[in-house]
CSV table of C-alpha atoms in Angstrom, one decimal:
chain,number,residue,atom,x,y,z
A,1,MET,CA,129.0,2.0,39.7
A,2,THR,CA,129.6,5.4,40.9
A,3,VAL,CA,126.7,6.5,43.7
A,4,VAL,CA,126.6,10.1,44.2
A,5,ILE,CA,126.0,11.0,47.9
A,6,CYS,CA,126.4,14.6,48.3
A,7,ARG,CA,125.2,16.7,45.2
A,8,CYS,CA,126.4,19.9,46.8
A,9,GLU,CA,130.0,18.9,47.2
A,10,ASP,CA,130.1,16.2,44.5
A,11,LEU,CA,130.9,13.3,46.9
A,12,THR,CA,130.6,9.8,46.1
A,13,GLU,CA,129.8,6.6,48.2
A,14,ASP,CA,133.5,5.9,47.3
A,15,ASP,CA,134.9,9.1,48.9
A,16,ILE,CA,132.7,8.6,52.2
A,17,VAL,CA,134.0,4.9,52.8
A,18,GLU,CA,137.6,6.1,52.1
A,19,ALA,CA,137.3,8.9,54.4
A,20,ILE,CA,135.8,6.4,57.0
A,21,GLU,CA,139.0,4.2,56.6
A,22,LYS,CA,141.1,7.2,57.3
A,23,GLY,CA,139.5,7.5,60.7
A,24,TYR,CA,136.9,10.2,60.0
A,25,ASP,CA,134.3,7.6,61.8
A,26,GLU,CA,131.5,10.1,62.8
A,27,LEU,CA,129.3,12.6,61.0
A,28,GLU,CA,130.8,15.6,62.6
A,29,THR,CA,134.1,14.8,61.4
A,30,LEU,CA,133.2,13.6,58.0
A,31,LYS,CA,131.4,16.8,57.5
A,32,ARG,CA,134.4,18.8,58.2
A,33,HIS,CA,136.7,16.5,56.4
A,34,LEU,CA,134.7,16.3,53.1
A,35,ARG,CA,132.5,19.5,53.4
A,36,MET,CA,129.7,17.0,53.2
A,37,GLY,CA,126.4,18.4,54.1
A,38,MET,CA,127.7,22.0,54.2
A,39,GLY,CA,126.3,23.0,51.0
A,40,PRO,CA,123.3,24.9,50.0
A,41,CYS,CA,121.0,21.6,50.7
A,42,GLN,CA,122.1,21.6,54.3
A,43,GLY,CA,122.9,17.9,54.5
A,44,LYS,CA,119.1,17.0,53.7
A,45,SER,CA,120.2,14.1,51.2
A,46,CYS,CA,123.6,13.2,52.1
A,47,ILE,CA,123.4,13.1,55.9
A,48,PRO,CA,120.8,10.1,56.1
A,49,LEU,CA,122.9,8.3,53.4
A,50,ALA,CA,126.1,8.8,55.1
A,51,GLU,CA,124.5,7.7,58.3
A,52,ARG,CA,123.8,4.2,56.5
A,53,ILE,CA,127.3,3.9,55.1
A,54,LEU,CA,128.6,4.7,58.6
A,55,CYS,CA,126.5,2.0,59.9
A,56,ARG,CA,127.6,-0.6,57.4
A,57,GLU,CA,131.3,0.4,57.5
A,58,THR,CA,131.6,0.5,61.2
A,59,GLY,CA,129.1,-2.1,62.5
A,60,LYS,CA,127.4,0.5,64.5
A,61,SER,CA,123.7,0.6,65.0
A,62,PRO,CA,121.8,3.6,64.2
A,63,ASP,CA,121.3,4.2,67.7
A,64,ASP,CA,125.1,4.7,68.4
A,65,ILE,CA,125.7,7.3,65.4
A,66,ARG,CA,125.9,10.6,66.9
A,67,GLU,CA,123.5,13.3,65.0
A,68,PRO,CA,125.3,16.4,63.4
A,69,THR,CA,124.0,19.7,64.9
A,70,SER,CA,121.4,21.3,62.4
A,71,ARG,CA,122.3,24.9,61.5
A,72,PRO,CA,119.8,27.5,60.6
A,73,PRO,CA,118.6,28.7,58.1
A,74,ASN,CA,116.7,25.6,56.8
A,75,LYS,CA,117.2,26.7,53.3
A,76,PRO,CA,119.3,29.2,51.6
A,77,VAL,CA,117.8,32.8,52.4
A,78,PRO,CA,119.0,36.0,50.5
A,79,PHE,CA,120.8,38.7,52.8
A,80,ALA,CA,118.3,41.3,51.7
A,81,LEU,CA,115.1,39.4,53.2
A,82,LEU,CA,117.1,38.5,56.5
A,83,ALA,CA,118.0,42.1,56.8
A,84,SER,CA,114.3,43.2,56.1
A,85,GLU,CA,111.7,44.2,58.6
A,86,GLU,CA,110.1,40.8,58.2
A,87,VAL,CA,112.5,39.5,60.6
A,88,ASP,CA,111.7,40.1,64.4
A,89,ASP,CA,115.1,39.8,66.0
A,90,HIS,CA,113.6,40.2,69.7
A,91,GLU,CA,113.6,36.8,70.5
B,1,MET,CA,142.9,0.4,85.5
B,2,SER,CA,145.6,3.1,85.6
B,3,GLU,CA,148.1,4.2,83.0
B,4,GLU,CA,150.6,6.9,82.6
B,5,ALA,CA,151.5,9.4,80.2
B,6,GLY,CA,154.4,12.0,80.1
B,7,VAL,CA,152.2,14.8,79.0
B,8,VAL,CA,148.5,15.1,79.0
B,9,ILE,CA,146.9,17.7,76.7
B,10,ILE,CA,143.3,18.6,77.4
B,11,GLY,CA,141.7,20.0,74.1
B,12,ALA,CA,141.8,18.5,70.6
B,13,GLY,CA,141.6,21.9,68.8
B,14,VAL,CA,144.5,23.6,66.8
B,15,ASN,CA,146.3,24.7,69.9
B,16,GLY,CA,146.1,21.3,71.7
B,17,LEU,CA,147.1,19.3,68.6
B,18,GLY,CA,149.4,21.8,67.4
B,19,THR,CA,151.4,21.4,70.7
B,20,ALA,CA,151.1,17.6,70.4
B,21,TYR,CA,152.6,18.0,66.9
B,22,HIS,CA,155.6,20.1,67.9
B,23,LEU,CA,156.4,17.6,70.9
B,24,GLY,CA,156.4,14.9,68.3
B,25,LYS,CA,158.6,16.8,66.0
B,26,MET,CA,161.0,17.2,68.9
B,27,GLY,CA,161.1,13.7,69.6
B,28,TYR,CA,158.8,13.3,72.2
B,29,ASP,CA,155.6,10.9,72.0
B,30,ASP,CA,154.7,10.0,75.4
B,31,VAL,CA,151.6,12.3,75.0
B,32,VAL,CA,147.9,11.8,75.3
B,33,VAL,CA,145.4,14.4,74.0
B,34,LEU,CA,141.8,14.5,75.4
B,35,ASP,CA,138.6,16.2,74.1
B,36,LYS,CA,135.3,15.8,75.7
B,37,SER,CA,133.8,16.1,72.1
B,38,TYR,CA,135.1,15.3,68.6
B,39,ILE,CA,138.4,16.7,67.0
B,40,CYS,CA,138.0,20.3,66.3
B,41,SER,CA,134.6,20.8,68.0
B,42,GLY,CA,135.2,23.9,69.8
B,43,ALA,CA,136.4,27.5,68.3
B,44,SER,CA,138.9,25.7,66.2
B,45,GLY,CA,136.1,24.6,63.8
B,46,ARG,CA,133.9,27.5,64.1
B,47,ASN,CA,136.0,30.5,63.2
B,48,GLY,CA,136.5,32.4,60.1
B,49,GLY,CA,139.9,31.3,59.4
B,50,GLY,CA,141.6,34.7,59.4
B,51,ILE,CA,145.4,35.2,59.5
B,52,ARG,CA,146.1,38.8,60.4
B,53,GLN,CA,149.4,40.5,61.6
B,54,GLN,CA,147.6,43.8,61.9
B,55,TRP,CA,147.4,44.2,65.7
B,56,THR,CA,148.0,47.0,68.3
B,57,SER,CA,149.9,45.2,70.9
B,58,GLU,CA,153.5,44.4,70.4
B,59,GLU,CA,153.2,40.6,71.8
B,60,ASN,CA,150.4,39.9,69.4
B,61,ILE,CA,152.0,41.5,66.4
B,62,LYS,CA,155.2,39.4,67.1
B,63,LEU,CA,153.1,36.2,67.6
B,64,ALA,CA,151.1,36.7,64.5
B,65,LEU,CA,154.0,37.5,62.2
B,66,GLU,CA,156.3,34.5,63.1
B,67,SER,CA,153.0,32.4,62.9
B,68,ARG,CA,152.0,33.6,59.3
B,69,LYS,CA,155.6,32.6,58.3
B,70,MET,CA,155.1,29.4,59.8
B,71,PHE,CA,151.5,28.9,58.1
B,72,GLU,CA,153.2,29.7,54.6
B,73,LYS,CA,155.3,26.3,55.2
B,74,LEU,CA,152.6,24.4,56.6
B,75,ASN,CA,151.1,22.8,53.4
B,76,GLU,CA,154.7,21.1,52.8
B,77,GLU,CA,155.0,20.0,56.5
B,78,LEU,CA,151.2,18.4,56.7
B,79,GLU,CA,151.6,17.3,53.2
B,80,GLN,CA,148.1,18.8,52.0
B,81,ASP,CA,146.8,22.0,50.4
B,82,LEU,CA,145.4,23.9,53.8
B,83,GLU,CA,143.8,26.4,51.3
B,84,PHE,CA,145.8,29.4,52.7
B,85,TYR,CA,144.9,32.3,50.5
B,86,GLN,CA,147.0,35.6,51.0
B,87,GLY,CA,144.6,38.0,49.6
B,88,GLY,CA,145.3,40.4,52.6
B,89,TYR,CA,143.1,42.0,55.1
B,90,LEU,CA,141.5,45.5,54.5
B,91,VAL,CA,140.8,47.1,57.9
B,92,LEU,CA,138.5,50.1,57.6
B,93,ALA,CA,138.0,53.1,59.7
B,94,PHE,CA,134.9,55.0,60.2
B,95,ASP,CA,135.9,58.1,62.0
B,96,GLU,CA,138.8,60.3,62.7
B,97,ASP,CA,139.6,58.8,66.0
B,98,GLU,CA,140.1,55.2,64.4
B,99,SER,CA,141.9,56.9,61.5
B,100,LYS,CA,144.5,58.4,63.9
B,101,ASP,CA,144.8,55.0,65.8
B,102,PHE,CA,145.3,53.1,62.5
B,103,LYS,CA,148.3,55.7,61.4
B,104,LYS,CA,149.9,54.8,64.8
B,105,ASN,CA,149.3,50.8,64.5
B,106,VAL,CA,150.8,50.9,61.1
B,107,LYS,CA,153.9,52.5,62.3
B,108,LEU,CA,154.3,49.9,65.0
B,109,GLN,CA,153.5,47.1,62.8
B,110,ASN,CA,156.3,48.4,60.4
B,111,SER,CA,158.5,48.8,63.0
B,112,LEU,CA,158.2,45.1,63.8
B,113,GLY,CA,158.4,43.9,60.4
B,114,VAL,CA,154.7,43.8,59.3
B,115,GLU,CA,154.5,45.6,56.0
B,116,SER,CA,150.9,47.2,56.4
B,117,GLN,CA,150.0,50.4,54.7
B,118,TYR,CA,147.6,53.2,55.6
B,119,LEU,CA,145.4,53.8,52.5
B,120,THR,CA,142.8,56.3,51.6
B,121,PRO,CA,139.2,55.3,51.0
B,122,GLU,CA,139.8,55.4,47.2
B,123,GLU,CA,142.7,53.3,47.4
B,124,ALA,CA,140.4,50.8,49.5
B,125,LYS,CA,138.0,50.7,46.7
B,126,GLU,CA,140.7,49.6,44.3
B,127,ILE,CA,141.3,46.5,46.4
B,128,VAL,CA,137.7,45.8,47.0
B,129,PRO,CA,135.8,47.6,43.7
B,130,GLU,CA,132.3,47.0,45.2
B,131,LEU,CA,132.9,48.5,48.6
B,132,ASN,CA,130.6,51.2,49.6
B,133,ILE,CA,133.2,53.7,50.9
B,134,SER,CA,130.7,56.7,51.6
B,135,ASP,CA,131.4,56.6,55.3
B,136,VAL,CA,135.0,55.0,55.1
B,137,VAL,CA,137.4,57.7,56.4
B,138,ALA,CA,140.7,55.7,55.8
B,139,ALA,CA,141.8,51.9,55.7
B,140,THR,CA,145.0,49.8,56.4
B,141,PHE,CA,146.2,46.7,54.2
B,142,ASN,CA,148.5,44.0,54.6
B,143,GLN,CA,149.0,41.9,51.7
B,144,THR,CA,150.5,38.8,53.7
B,145,ASP,CA,147.4,38.4,55.8
B,146,GLY,CA,144.7,36.0,54.5
B,147,THR,CA,142.5,33.1,55.2
B,148,ILE,CA,143.0,29.4,55.6
B,149,TYR,CA,140.7,26.3,56.0
B,150,PRO,CA,140.8,25.6,59.7
B,151,PHE,CA,139.4,22.1,59.6
B,152,LYS,CA,142.2,21.0,57.2
B,153,VAL,CA,145.0,22.5,59.4
B,154,VAL,CA,143.5,20.7,62.6
B,155,ASN,CA,142.9,17.3,60.9
B,156,GLY,CA,146.3,17.8,59.3
B,157,TYR,CA,147.9,18.1,62.7
B,158,ALA,CA,145.7,15.1,64.1
B,159,ASN,CA,146.7,12.7,61.3
B,160,ARG,CA,150.5,13.5,61.7
B,161,VAL,CA,150.2,13.4,65.5
B,162,ARG,CA,148.7,9.8,65.3
B,163,GLU,CA,151.5,8.7,62.7
B,164,MET,CA,153.9,9.9,65.4
B,165,GLY,CA,152.5,7.3,67.8
B,166,ILE,CA,150.6,10.0,69.9
B,167,ASP,CA,147.2,9.1,71.2
B,168,ILE,CA,144.2,11.2,70.4
B,169,ARG,CA,141.2,10.3,72.6
B,170,ASP,CA,138.0,12.3,71.5
B,171,HIS,CA,134.7,11.9,73.4
B,172,THR,CA,136.5,11.6,76.7
B,173,GLU,CA,135.8,14.2,79.3
B,174,VAL,CA,138.4,15.3,81.8
B,175,LEU,CA,136.7,15.1,85.3
B,176,ASP,CA,139.4,16.2,87.5
B,177,ILE,CA,143.2,16.9,87.9
B,178,VAL,CA,144.5,15.4,91.1
B,179,THR,CA,147.3,17.4,92.7
B,180,GLU,CA,149.3,16.9,95.8
B,181,GLY,CA,151.1,20.2,97.2
B,182,ASP,CA,151.9,21.9,93.9
B,183,GLU,CA,152.5,18.8,92.0
B,184,ILE,CA,150.1,17.1,89.5
B,185,LYS,CA,149.6,13.5,90.3
B,186,LYS,CA,146.9,12.5,87.8
B,187,VAL,CA,144.0,13.5,85.1
B,188,LYS,CA,140.8,11.6,86.0
B,189,THR,CA,138.7,11.1,83.0
B,190,GLU,CA,135.4,9.5,82.2
B,191,ALA,CA,137.4,6.5,80.7
B,192,GLY,CA,139.9,6.0,83.6
B,193,ASP,CA,142.5,7.8,85.3
B,194,ILE,CA,146.1,9.0,83.6
B,195,LYS,CA,148.9,9.3,85.8
B,196,THR,CA,151.1,12.4,84.8
B,197,ASP,CA,153.1,15.3,86.3
B,198,THR,CA,152.3,17.5,83.2
B,199,VAL,CA,149.2,19.0,81.7
B,200,VAL,CA,148.5,21.3,79.1
B,201,ASN,CA,145.4,23.3,79.4
B,202,ALA,CA,144.3,23.9,75.7
B,203,ALA,CA,140.4,23.8,76.4
B,204,GLY,CA,139.5,27.2,74.9
B,205,GLY,CA,136.2,28.2,76.1
B,206,TRP,CA,136.4,25.8,78.9
B,207,SER,CA,140.0,26.6,80.1
B,208,SER,CA,138.9,28.3,83.4
B,209,GLN,CA,137.0,25.2,84.1
B,210,ILE,CA,139.9,23.1,83.7
B,211,ALA,CA,142.3,25.4,85.4
B,212,GLU,CA,139.9,25.2,88.6
B,213,MET,CA,140.2,21.4,88.6
B,214,ALA,CA,144.0,21.8,89.3
B,215,GLY,CA,143.4,24.6,91.9
B,216,ALA,CA,144.7,27.1,89.5
B,217,GLU,CA,143.1,30.5,88.9
B,218,ILE,CA,143.0,32.3,85.4
B,219,PRO,CA,140.7,35.2,84.6
B,220,ASN,CA,139.4,33.7,81.2
B,221,LYS,CA,135.7,34.1,80.4
B,222,PRO,CA,133.8,32.4,77.4
B,223,VAL,CA,131.8,34.8,75.4
B,224,ARG,CA,129.6,33.5,72.3
B,225,HIS,CA,130.5,34.8,68.8
B,226,GLU,CA,128.4,34.1,65.8
B,227,ILE,CA,129.4,33.5,62.2
B,228,MET,CA,127.8,32.4,59.0
B,229,VAL,CA,128.7,31.2,55.2
B,230,THR,CA,127.0,31.8,52.1
B,231,GLU,CA,126.8,29.6,48.7
B,232,PRO,CA,130.0,29.2,46.9
B,233,TYR,CA,130.6,31.9,44.2
B,234,LYS,CA,133.6,32.6,41.8
B,235,ARG,CA,136.0,34.6,43.5
B,236,PHE,CA,135.0,38.5,43.9
B,237,LEU,CA,136.3,39.4,47.0
B,238,GLU,CA,140.3,39.3,47.5
B,239,PRO,CA,141.0,40.4,51.2
B,240,MET,CA,139.5,39.5,54.6
B,241,VAL,CA,137.3,43.0,55.1
B,242,ILE,CA,137.1,44.2,58.7
B,243,SER,CA,135.6,46.9,61.0
B,244,PHE,CA,136.4,47.2,64.7
B,245,LYS,CA,133.7,49.8,65.1
B,246,HIS,CA,131.0,47.7,63.4
B,247,GLY,CA,132.4,44.4,64.8
B,248,ILE,CA,132.1,42.7,61.4
B,249,TYR,CA,134.6,40.7,59.3
B,250,PHE,CA,133.9,38.9,56.2
B,251,SER,CA,136.2,37.1,53.4
B,252,GLN,CA,135.7,34.7,50.6
B,253,SER,CA,137.4,31.2,50.9
B,254,GLU,CA,139.0,29.3,48.6
B,255,HIS,CA,136.3,27.2,48.2
B,256,GLY,CA,134.0,30.3,47.0
B,257,ASN,CA,132.2,30.7,49.9
B,258,VAL,CA,131.9,34.1,51.8
B,259,VAL,CA,132.6,33.4,55.6
B,260,GLY,CA,131.6,36.2,58.1
B,261,GLY,CA,130.7,36.8,61.8
B,262,MET,CA,129.7,39.8,63.7
B,263,GLY,CA,130.1,40.4,67.5
B,264,ASN,CA,126.9,41.5,69.5
B,265,PRO,CA,128.1,44.2,72.1
B,266,ASP,CA,125.3,42.9,74.6
B,267,GLU,CA,126.5,39.3,74.4
B,268,GLU,CA,126.8,37.8,77.9
B,269,VAL,CA,129.5,35.7,79.6
B,270,GLY,CA,128.8,32.0,79.4
B,271,VAL,CA,129.0,28.8,77.3
B,272,ASN,CA,126.4,29.3,74.4
B,273,GLN,CA,127.1,28.1,70.9
B,274,THR,CA,123.7,28.4,69.4
B,275,GLY,CA,122.8,30.8,66.7
B,276,SER,CA,120.5,33.8,67.0
B,277,LEU,CA,118.1,35.8,64.8
B,278,TRP,CA,119.7,39.0,66.3
B,279,PHE,CA,123.0,37.7,64.3
B,280,MET,CA,121.2,36.9,61.0
B,281,LYS,CA,119.3,40.3,60.6
B,282,ASN,CA,122.2,42.5,61.9
B,283,PHE,CA,124.8,40.8,60.1
B,284,SER,CA,122.9,40.9,57.0
B,285,LYS,CA,122.3,44.5,57.3
B,286,THR,CA,125.8,45.4,58.0
B,287,LEU,CA,127.1,43.3,55.1
B,288,ILE,CA,124.7,44.8,52.5
B,289,ASP,CA,125.7,48.3,53.8
B,290,PHE,CA,129.2,47.6,53.3
B,291,ILE,CA,128.9,45.8,49.8
B,292,PRO,CA,125.4,46.4,48.4
B,293,ARG,CA,125.8,43.6,45.9
B,294,PHE,CA,125.5,41.3,48.8
B,295,SER,CA,121.6,41.8,48.9
B,296,GLY,CA,120.7,38.8,46.5
B,297,VAL,CA,123.7,36.6,47.8
B,298,ASN,CA,122.2,33.7,49.8
B,299,MET,CA,123.3,32.8,53.4
B,300,ILE,CA,123.1,29.1,53.6
B,301,ARG,CA,124.3,28.4,57.2
B,302,GLN,CA,124.8,30.1,60.5
B,303,TRP,CA,126.7,29.0,63.7
B,304,ALA,CA,128.4,30.1,66.8
B,305,GLY,CA,131.6,29.6,68.9
B,306,LEU,CA,133.4,30.9,72.0
B,307,TYR,CA,135.9,33.4,72.4
B,308,ASP,CA,138.1,32.4,75.3
B,309,THR,CA,138.5,36.2,76.5
B,310,THR,CA,141.1,37.5,79.0
B,311,PRO,CA,141.3,41.2,80.5
B,312,ASP,CA,143.6,42.2,77.8
B,313,ALA,CA,142.6,40.2,74.8
B,314,GLN,CA,146.1,38.7,74.9
B,315,PRO,CA,146.7,34.9,75.4
B,316,ILE,CA,147.9,33.3,78.7
B,317,LEU,CA,150.7,30.9,78.0
B,318,GLY,CA,153.2,29.2,80.2
B,319,THR,CA,153.1,28.0,83.9
B,320,VAL,CA,150.8,29.1,86.7
B,321,PRO,CA,152.1,29.9,90.3
B,322,GLU,CA,149.8,27.4,92.1
B,323,VAL,CA,150.7,24.2,90.5
B,324,GLU,CA,154.2,23.1,88.6
B,325,ARG,CA,154.2,21.7,85.1
B,326,PHE,CA,150.5,23.2,84.4
B,327,TYR,CA,151.0,24.8,81.1
B,328,GLN,CA,148.4,27.3,79.8
B,329,ILE,CA,147.7,27.8,76.1
B,330,ASN,CA,144.4,29.6,76.1
B,331,GLY,CA,142.7,32.9,76.5
B,332,PHE,CA,143.2,33.7,73.0
B,333,SER,CA,140.3,36.0,72.8
B,334,GLY,CA,139.3,35.1,69.3
B,335,HIS,CA,142.7,34.9,67.6
B,336,GLY,CA,143.8,31.6,68.9
B,337,PHE,CA,144.0,29.9,65.3
B,338,MET,CA,146.1,32.7,63.7
B,339,VAL,CA,148.9,32.7,66.4
B,340,SER,CA,148.9,29.1,66.8
B,341,PRO,CA,151.8,27.9,65.0
B,342,VAL,CA,154.5,29.8,67.1
B,343,VAL,CA,152.6,29.4,70.3
B,344,ASP,CA,152.4,25.8,70.2
B,345,LYS,CA,156.0,25.4,69.2
B,346,VAL,CA,157.2,27.3,72.1
B,347,THR,CA,154.9,25.6,74.7
B,348,ALA,CA,156.2,22.2,73.5
B,349,GLU,CA,160.1,23.7,73.9
B,350,LEU,CA,158.9,24.8,77.5
B,351,ILE,CA,157.4,21.7,78.6
B,352,LEU,CA,160.7,19.8,77.2
B,353,GLY,CA,162.8,22.4,79.0
B,354,LYS,CA,164.3,23.7,75.8
B,355,GLU,CA,165.2,27.3,75.3
B,356,PRO,CA,162.1,28.9,73.7
B,357,SER,CA,162.2,30.3,70.4
B,358,MET,CA,160.2,33.4,71.4
B,359,ASP,CA,160.2,35.1,74.8
B,360,ILE,CA,156.5,34.7,75.9
B,361,ASP,CA,157.3,35.8,79.7
B,362,ARG,CA,155.1,38.7,79.4
B,363,LEU,CA,152.1,36.5,78.5
B,364,SER,CA,152.1,34.6,81.7
B,365,VAL,CA,149.1,34.8,84.0
B,366,ASP,CA,151.4,36.7,86.4
B,367,ARG,CA,150.6,39.9,84.5
B,368,PHE,CA,147.0,40.4,85.9
B,369,GLU,CA,148.3,39.9,89.6
B,370,ALA,CA,151.0,42.5,88.8
B,371,ASP,CA,148.4,44.6,87.1
B,372,ASP,CA,151.2,44.8,84.3
B,373,PHE,CA,149.4,44.5,81.1
B,374,GLU,CA,148.0,46.9,78.2
B,375,ALA,CA,144.7,45.8,76.1
B,376,GLU,CA,145.0,44.8,72.7
B,377,GLY,CA,142.8,47.2,70.8
B,378,ALA,CA,142.3,45.5,67.5
B,379,VAL,CA,139.6,42.7,68.4
B,380,VAL,CA,137.0,42.0,66.0
B,381,GLY,CA,133.7,40.1,66.0
């Protein structure tokens, strides 16, 4: 049975397991190797699933898995909106 | 427990791992590569992947030209598709001063073997049909420039280096470099000491801190630069487009995403890798101004990395006066990826006492002491 883990980048469970076996054994390196979590959904579905697979394959507990940095924006935003007066850039 | 290594490389980015790769290729594998975070966690994994030969200093042009030739063969060497796409770099001039400089730059670049061309705004529009040229005065273009996928290059080196028997230790922070007189004795890490007499400082934005541990002084200062990526689209943009005046650059990757960044002139020195609303707003405004069709395109992610800047925006290579066998490969000022192939090779040659395949004497840290340097003028972002 094929289980799709990352819908944005079309990655299956087998792809993730294979990458872990190659030595990409943390979320940050898996992400960079497979582009997992770097699509329009920003890893909302794939990262938690990949975290479970990592625990299973490496025997680590979820507490020992390093969380990847979350990046803005939370969801895709058109440039026209970001460029508009709606955005106050004086933080 | 204490162990020994012939060479300790600090920094598992493109230049640290690239140097390890060239050492291994030359038959030397008594090397340990250390990184305080994960592989490719610094600027090597945060940059726009640009490969440009259109520089204004002779040193940068030579390094970039030789490196471009080496990148062209790297797919074969690392046995994977590194997504090197030579759609050229289109550099835009927005006033007469820039246009005058561009003519001079092209002349120097051509004399050194880079086949850049000076273009009219209309010719620039032929290369990027959607470009708004209403304020463009002139442009330059070089077809063999392009973009590469940085992660694949760095991971490719890491895989090859491990196959050669070289040890890469991620999440292993260097705490101190112990010296006696002008000799290195050992590197202290959070996971124990490593006895060595040779250290390579490939720590990017943290290079000054590492140099200080060995009692050496380099003038590098880390400065944040921000970048973003859009959803992937079918290719509509061939070259990397850049403007020094606006500090912007953007290109479309082989995967289809547009990747682009812009420098904030008010950015302060310091280690800061978080994103900002200033960037999101001002980058978006400038991008739409350059290509109006971007209005409806979505930004999906934004991040930041560090330029390891030097007073002349050129790298620091070779040894230092204070300590023997302490090799610098840092200070790349935002273009460390694109010149990495040749500087990694030359650094490996110097470490092994071989004749360097390119003369890099002018890039040693001594130039600042002697006040013998001229600033690179073509830094973007």
